[in-house]
CSV table of C-alpha atoms in Angstrom, one decimal:
chain,number,residue,atom,x,y,z
A,794,MET,CA,62.3,43.7,86.8
A,795,ALA,CA,61.7,39.9,87.0
A,796,ASP,CA,63.6,38.2,84.4
A,797,GLU,CA,62.2,36.3,81.5
A,798,ALA,CA,64.1,33.2,82.4
A,799,LEU,CA,62.4,33.1,85.7
A,800,PHE,CA,58.9,33.4,84.1
A,801,LEU,CA,59.7,30.7,81.6
A,802,LEU,CA,60.8,28.3,84.3
A,803,LEU,CA,57.8,29.1,86.4
A,804,HIS,CA,55.5,28.6,83.5
A,805,ASN,CA,57.2,25.3,82.8
A,806,GLU,CA,56.8,24.1,86.4
A,807,MET,CA,53.1,25.2,86.4
A,808,VAL,CA,52.3,23.1,83.4
A,809,THR,CA,54.2,20.1,84.8
A,810,GLY,CA,52.5,20.6,88.1
A,811,VAL,CA,49.0,20.8,86.7
A,812,TYR,CA,49.5,17.6,84.8
A,813,LYS,CA,51.2,15.7,87.7
A,814,SER,CA,48.4,16.4,90.1
A,815,ALA,CA,45.7,15.5,87.7
A,816,ASP,CA,44.2,12.1,87.3
A,817,GLN,CA,43.9,10.4,83.9
A,818,GLY,CA,40.3,11.6,83.4
A,819,GLU,CA,41.3,15.2,83.9
A,820,VAL,CA,44.1,14.9,81.3
A,821,GLU,CA,41.8,13.3,78.8
A,822,ASN,CA,38.8,15.7,79.1
A,823,GLY,CA,40.9,18.8,78.9
A,824,ARG,CA,40.5,19.9,82.5
A,825,CYS,CA,44.3,20.5,82.7
A,826,ILE,CA,44.2,22.8,79.7
A,827,THR,CA,41.2,24.6,81.2
A,828,LYS,CA,43.1,25.1,84.5
A,829,LEU,CA,46.1,26.6,82.7
A,830,GLU,CA,43.9,28.8,80.5
A,831,ASN,CA,42.0,30.1,83.6
A,832,MET,CA,45.2,31.0,85.3
A,833,GLY,CA,46.3,32.9,82.2
A,834,PHE,CA,42.9,34.6,82.1
A,835,ARG,CA,43.4,36.0,85.7
A,836,VAL,CA,46.8,37.2,84.8
A,837,GLY,CA,45.7,38.8,81.6
A,838,GLN,CA,43.0,40.7,83.5
A,839,GLY,CA,45.4,41.9,86.0
A,840,LEU,CA,48.0,42.9,83.4
A,841,ILE,CA,45.6,44.9,81.3
A,842,GLU,CA,44.5,46.8,84.4
A,843,ARG,CA,48.0,47.7,85.1
A,844,PHE,CA,48.8,48.7,81.6
A,845,THR,CA,45.7,50.8,80.9
A,846,LYS,CA,45.3,52.7,84.2
A,847,ASP,CA,46.8,55.8,82.7
A,848,THR,CA,45.7,55.5,79.1
A,849,ALA,CA,42.6,57.2,77.6
A,850,ARG,CA,39.4,55.3,76.9
A,851,PHE,CA,39.4,53.2,73.8
A,852,LYS,CA,37.3,54.5,70.9
A,853,ASP,CA,36.1,51.2,69.6
A,854,GLU,CA,36.9,47.5,69.2
A,855,LEU,CA,39.4,48.2,66.5
A,856,ASP,CA,41.2,50.5,68.8
A,857,ILE,CA,41.3,47.8,71.5
A,858,MET,CA,42.6,45.2,69.1
A,859,LYS,CA,45.3,47.5,67.9
A,860,PHE,CA,46.3,48.0,71.6
A,861,ILE,CA,46.4,44.3,72.2
A,862,CYS,CA,48.4,43.6,69.1
A,863,LYS,CA,51.0,46.2,69.7
A,864,ASP,CA,51.4,47.6,73.2
A,865,PHE,CA,50.0,44.7,75.3
A,866,TRP,CA,51.6,42.1,73.1
A,867,THR,CA,55.1,43.5,73.0
A,868,THR,CA,55.2,44.4,76.7
A,869,VAL,CA,54.1,41.0,77.7
A,870,PHE,CA,55.8,38.8,75.2
A,871,LYS,CA,58.9,40.6,73.9
A,872,LYS,CA,61.2,37.7,73.0
A,873,GLN,CA,59.1,35.2,74.8
A,874,ILE,CA,57.0,34.3,71.8
A,875,ASP,CA,60.0,32.4,70.4
A,876,ASN,CA,60.1,30.2,73.3
A,877,LEU,CA,56.5,29.0,73.5
A,878,ARG,CA,56.3,25.3,73.0
A,879,THR,CA,54.1,24.0,70.3
A,880,ASN,CA,51.9,21.7,72.2
A,881,HIS,CA,48.7,22.9,73.7
A,882,GLN,CA,49.8,22.6,77.3
A,883,TYR,CA,52.1,25.5,76.9
A,884,LEU,CA,49.9,27.6,74.8
A,885,ALA,CA,46.9,27.4,77.0
A,886,PHE,CA,48.2,29.8,79.6
A,887,THR,CA,49.0,32.4,76.8
A,888,CYS,CA,45.5,32.0,75.3
A,889,GLY,CA,44.0,32.7,78.6
A,890,LEU,CA,46.3,35.7,79.0
A,891,ILE,CA,44.9,37.3,75.9
A,892,ARG,CA,41.3,36.4,76.7
A,893,GLY,CA,41.8,37.9,80.2
A,894,GLY,CA,43.2,41.1,78.8
A,895,LEU,CA,40.3,41.5,76.3
A,896,SER,CA,37.8,40.7,79.0
A,897,ASN,CA,38.8,43.5,81.2
A,898,LEU,CA,38.6,45.8,78.2
A,899,GLY,CA,35.0,44.8,77.7
A,900,ILE,CA,35.4,42.2,75.0
A,901,LYS,CA,34.2,38.7,75.5
A,902,SER,CA,36.2,36.3,73.3
A,903,ILE,CA,37.4,32.8,72.8
A,904,VAL,CA,41.1,32.5,72.1
A,905,THR,CA,42.7,29.5,70.5
A,906,ALA,CA,46.2,28.9,69.2
A,907,GLU,CA,47.4,27.1,66.2
A,908,VAL,CA,50.9,26.1,65.1
A,909,SER,CA,51.0,25.1,61.5
A,910,ALA,CA,54.2,26.5,60.3
A,911,MET,CA,57.0,26.4,62.9
A,912,PRO,CA,58.2,28.7,64.5
A,913,ALA,CA,55.1,30.8,63.9
A,914,CYS,CA,52.2,30.6,66.2
A,915,LYS,CA,48.8,31.9,65.3
A,916,PHE,CA,46.3,33.1,67.9
A,917,GLN,CA,42.7,33.1,66.8
A,918,VAL,CA,40.5,35.6,68.7
A,919,MET,CA,36.8,35.1,68.2
A,920,ILE,CA,34.8,38.0,69.6
A,921,GLN,CA,31.5,37.1,71.0
A,922,LYS,CA,28.8,39.7,70.4
A,923,MET,CA,26.6,40.2,73.4
B,1204,SER,CA,57.8,42.8,82.7
B,1205,SER,CA,58.0,41.8,86.3
B,1206,GLU,CA,54.2,42.1,86.6
B,1207,LEU,CA,53.8,39.1,84.4
B,1208,PHE,CA,55.9,37.1,86.8
B,1209,THR,CA,54.3,38.4,89.9
B,1210,LEU,CA,50.7,38.0,88.6
B,1211,THR,CA,51.5,34.5,87.3
B,1212,TYR,CA,52.9,33.5,90.6
B,1213,GLY,CA,49.8,34.8,92.3
B,1214,ALA,CA,47.6,32.8,90.0
B,1215,LEU,CA,49.7,29.7,90.8
B,1216,VAL,CA,49.4,30.1,94.5
B,1217,THR,CA,45.7,30.7,94.2
B,1218,GLN,CA,45.3,27.5,92.1
B,1219,LEU,CA,47.4,25.5,94.6
B,1220,CYS,CA,45.2,26.7,97.5
B,1221,LYS,CA,42.2,25.4,95.6
B,1222,ASP,CA,43.9,22.1,94.8
B,1223,TYR,CA,45.3,21.3,98.2
B,1224,GLU,CA,43.2,21.3,101.4
B,1225,ASN,CA,45.8,22.7,103.8
B,1226,ASP,CA,48.5,25.4,103.8
B,1227,GLU,CA,51.3,23.0,104.7
B,1228,ASP,CA,50.7,21.1,101.4
B,1229,VAL,CA,50.7,24.3,99.4
B,1230,ASN,CA,54.0,25.3,101.1
B,1231,LYS,CA,55.5,21.9,100.2
B,1232,GLN,CA,54.4,22.2,96.6
B,1233,LEU,CA,55.8,25.7,96.3
B,1234,ASP,CA,59.1,24.5,97.8
B,1235,ARG,CA,59.3,21.6,95.4
B,1236,MET,CA,58.5,23.7,92.4
B,1237,GLY,CA,61.0,26.3,93.5
B,1238,TYR,CA,63.6,23.5,93.8
B,1239,ASN,CA,62.9,22.4,90.2
B,1240,ILE,CA,63.3,25.9,89.0
B,1241,GLY,CA,66.4,26.6,91.0
B,1242,VAL,CA,68.3,23.6,89.6
B,1243,ARG,CA,67.8,25.1,86.2
B,1244,LEU,CA,68.0,28.7,87.0
B,1245,ILE,CA,71.6,28.3,88.3
B,1246,GLU,CA,72.8,27.6,84.8
B,1247,ASP,CA,71.2,30.7,83.4
B,1248,PHE,CA,72.6,32.6,86.3
B,1249,LEU,CA,76.2,31.3,85.9
B,1250,ALA,CA,76.1,31.9,82.2
B,1251,ARG,CA,75.0,35.5,82.5
B,1252,SER,CA,76.6,36.7,85.6
B,1253,ASN,CA,80.1,35.5,85.1
B,1254,VAL,CA,80.8,35.1,88.8
B,1255,GLY,CA,83.6,32.8,89.7
B,1256,ARG,CA,83.5,30.1,92.3
B,1257,CYS,CA,82.7,31.4,95.8
B,1258,HIS,CA,85.4,30.5,98.4
B,1259,ASP,CA,83.2,30.7,101.4
B,1260,PHE,CA,79.6,31.2,102.6
B,1261,ARG,CA,80.1,35.0,103.0
B,1262,GLU,CA,81.0,35.3,99.3
B,1263,THR,CA,78.0,33.2,98.5
B,1264,ALA,CA,75.7,35.5,100.5
B,1265,ASP,CA,77.1,38.5,98.6
B,1266,VAL,CA,76.5,36.9,95.3
B,1267,ILE,CA,73.0,35.9,96.2
B,1268,ALA,CA,72.0,39.3,97.5
B,1269,LYS,CA,73.8,41.6,95.1
B,1270,VAL,CA,73.9,39.7,91.9
B,1271,ALA,CA,71.2,37.0,91.8
B,1272,PHE,CA,68.4,38.8,93.5
B,1273,LYS,CA,69.1,41.9,91.5
B,1274,MET,CA,69.2,40.0,88.2
B,1275,TYR,CA,66.0,38.1,88.7
B,1276,LEU,CA,63.9,40.2,91.0
B,1277,GLY,CA,65.4,43.7,90.7
B,1278,ILE,CA,66.0,44.1,94.4
B,1279,THR,CA,69.1,43.9,96.6
B,1280,PRO,CA,68.3,42.4,100.0
B,1281,SER,CA,70.7,43.3,102.8
B,1282,ILE,CA,72.7,40.6,104.6
B,1283,THR,CA,72.6,40.6,108.4
B,1284,ASN,CA,72.6,38.4,111.5
B,1285,TRP,CA,75.6,36.3,110.8
B,1286,SER,CA,76.0,33.4,113.2
B,1287,PRO,CA,79.3,33.3,115.1
B,1288,ALA,CA,80.4,30.3,113.1
B,1289,GLY,CA,79.6,32.1,109.8
B,1290,ASP,CA,77.3,29.3,108.7
B,1291,GLU,CA,74.0,31.2,108.9
B,1292,PHE,CA,72.8,34.6,107.8
B,1293,SER,CA,69.6,36.5,107.0
B,1294,LEU,CA,68.5,38.2,103.9
B,1295,ILE,CA,66.3,41.2,104.6
B,1296,LEU,CA,63.9,42.3,101.9
B,1297,GLU,CA,62.5,45.7,102.5
B,1298,ASN,CA,60.0,45.0,99.8
B,1299,ASN,CA,59.2,41.7,98.2
B,1300,PRO,CA,58.2,42.0,94.6
B,1301,LEU,CA,56.3,38.7,94.7
B,1302,VAL,CA,53.7,40.2,97.1
B,1303,ASP,CA,52.8,43.3,95.1
B,1304,PHE,CA,49.0,43.3,95.0
B,1305,VAL,CA,48.8,40.5,97.5
B,1306,GLU,CA,46.9,40.1,100.7
B,1307,LEU,CA,46.6,36.9,102.7
B,1308,PRO,CA,43.0,35.9,103.5
B,1309,ASP,CA,42.3,35.1,107.1
B,1310,ASN,CA,41.9,31.4,106.5
B,1311,HIS,CA,45.4,31.0,105.2
B,1312,SER,CA,47.5,32.1,108.1
B,1313,SER,CA,50.0,29.2,107.7
B,1314,LEU,CA,50.6,29.8,104.1
B,1315,ILE,CA,54.2,30.8,103.2
B,1316,TYR,CA,53.2,32.7,100.1
B,1317,SER,CA,56.7,33.2,98.8
B,1318,ASN,CA,58.0,29.7,99.6
B,1319,LEU,CA,59.0,29.2,96.0
B,1320,LEU,CA,62.0,31.4,96.7
B,1321,CYS,CA,63.3,29.0,99.4
B,1322,GLY,CA,63.1,26.1,97.0
B,1323,VAL,CA,64.8,28.1,94.2
B,1324,LEU,CA,67.7,29.0,96.5
B,1325,ARG,CA,68.1,25.5,97.8
B,1326,GLY,CA,68.0,23.9,94.4
B,1327,ALA,CA,70.4,26.4,92.8
B,1328,LEU,CA,72.9,26.1,95.6
B,1329,GLU,CA,72.7,22.3,95.5
B,1330,MET,CA,73.9,22.5,91.9
B,1331,VAL,CA,77.0,24.3,93.1
B,1332,GLN,CA,77.7,21.7,95.7
B,1333,MET,CA,76.2,23.4,98.7
B,1334,ALA,CA,73.5,21.8,100.9
B,1335,VAL,CA,71.5,24.6,102.6
B,1336,ASP,CA,68.4,25.1,104.6
B,1337,VAL,CA,66.3,28.1,103.6
B,1338,LYS,CA,63.3,29.5,105.4
B,1339,PHE,CA,61.2,32.6,105.9
B,1340,VAL,CA,61.4,33.9,109.4
B,1341,GLN,CA,59.6,37.2,108.9
B,1342,ASP,CA,57.0,38.1,106.3
B,1343,THR,CA,55.4,41.5,105.5
B,1344,LEU,CA,52.3,39.6,104.4
B,1345,LYS,CA,51.8,38.5,107.9
B,1346,GLY,CA,52.3,41.9,109.4
B,1347,ASP,CA,56.0,41.9,110.0
B,1348,GLY,CA,58.0,45.0,109.2
B,1349,VAL,CA,60.3,43.3,106.8
B,1350,THR,CA,60.6,40.0,105.0
B,1351,GLU,CA,63.5,38.0,106.3
B,1352,ILE,CA,64.9,34.8,104.8
B,1353,ARG,CA,67.2,32.8,106.9
B,1354,MET,CA,69.9,30.7,105.2
B,1355,ARG,CA,71.9,28.0,106.9
B,1356,PHE,CA,74.8,26.1,105.4
B,1357,ILE,CA,74.5,22.4,106.1
B,1358,LYS,CA,77.4,20.8,104.3
B,1359,ARG,CA,79.4,20.7,101.1
B,1360,ILE,CA,78.1,18.1,98.7
B,1361,GLU,CA,80.6,15.7,97.2
B,1362,ASP,CA,81.7,16.4,93.7
B,1363,ASN,CA,81.4,12.9,92.4
B,1364,LEU,CA,77.8,12.5,91.6
B,1365,PRO,CA,76.5,9.0,90.8
B,1366,ALA,CA,76.3,8.2,87.1
B,1367,GLY,CA,73.2,9.2,85.5
B,1368,GLU,CA,72.6,12.4,87.6
B,1369,GLU,CA,72.6,15.7,85.7
């Protein structure tokens, strides 16, 4: 039932907090982004477990991607997608979220985000074949 | 989806425990972050709830429990244990949504897992001219039967803020 506003403010504080507690080296070498992405990853893993506990097994990768794009996406994001900021700090968590969700469905991937035409945001999912 | 918030909060606490050596520091960070959230959340709350100014601390308690908690966390804590002077009360949460899926490991016995909430309440009330002290006195994570938050009214904050303050 937790409200979007609460999540958005929490996310905001998390990003600020990670950067505040980092030293300059960590900001420069991307350690902060990694931390945020890792947090998103854990959350994505947890979410997908919750969402799929009653659903049937997925047939194949295409089936999984369809699930991610439709059900997972809309349940997690709803209107939130409009509020994502454009700089990487704020997108990192979300990329991790997607990567975590896929990971628990058996897909290893790298997820990056790109904002070329505001307000659209493009998430690139590169699936890594084992 | 409340699970997004609950899981994200869990990821945050986990990360803070990694970053800070002791529980007290994590508690302080959670309180501070909560405060920053509270001072902004109050605007969202006032805009959406349409509640008028509270005339006393009892009204404030009602609004917090029945409107605010319901709106943001989907629960309605009960209000109990009023002090004789009417300046202190407890919020009893039968279940705390923040701690779904959470267990405290043994080496974090001083961690106040949901301490963010104390900061949020404190920050939000400060923006409506009330200085309060908020703390957990019972916690289901620590084996107590319920979660109890104690709120104490300290004083009214003067309306005239120094220039430059939000």
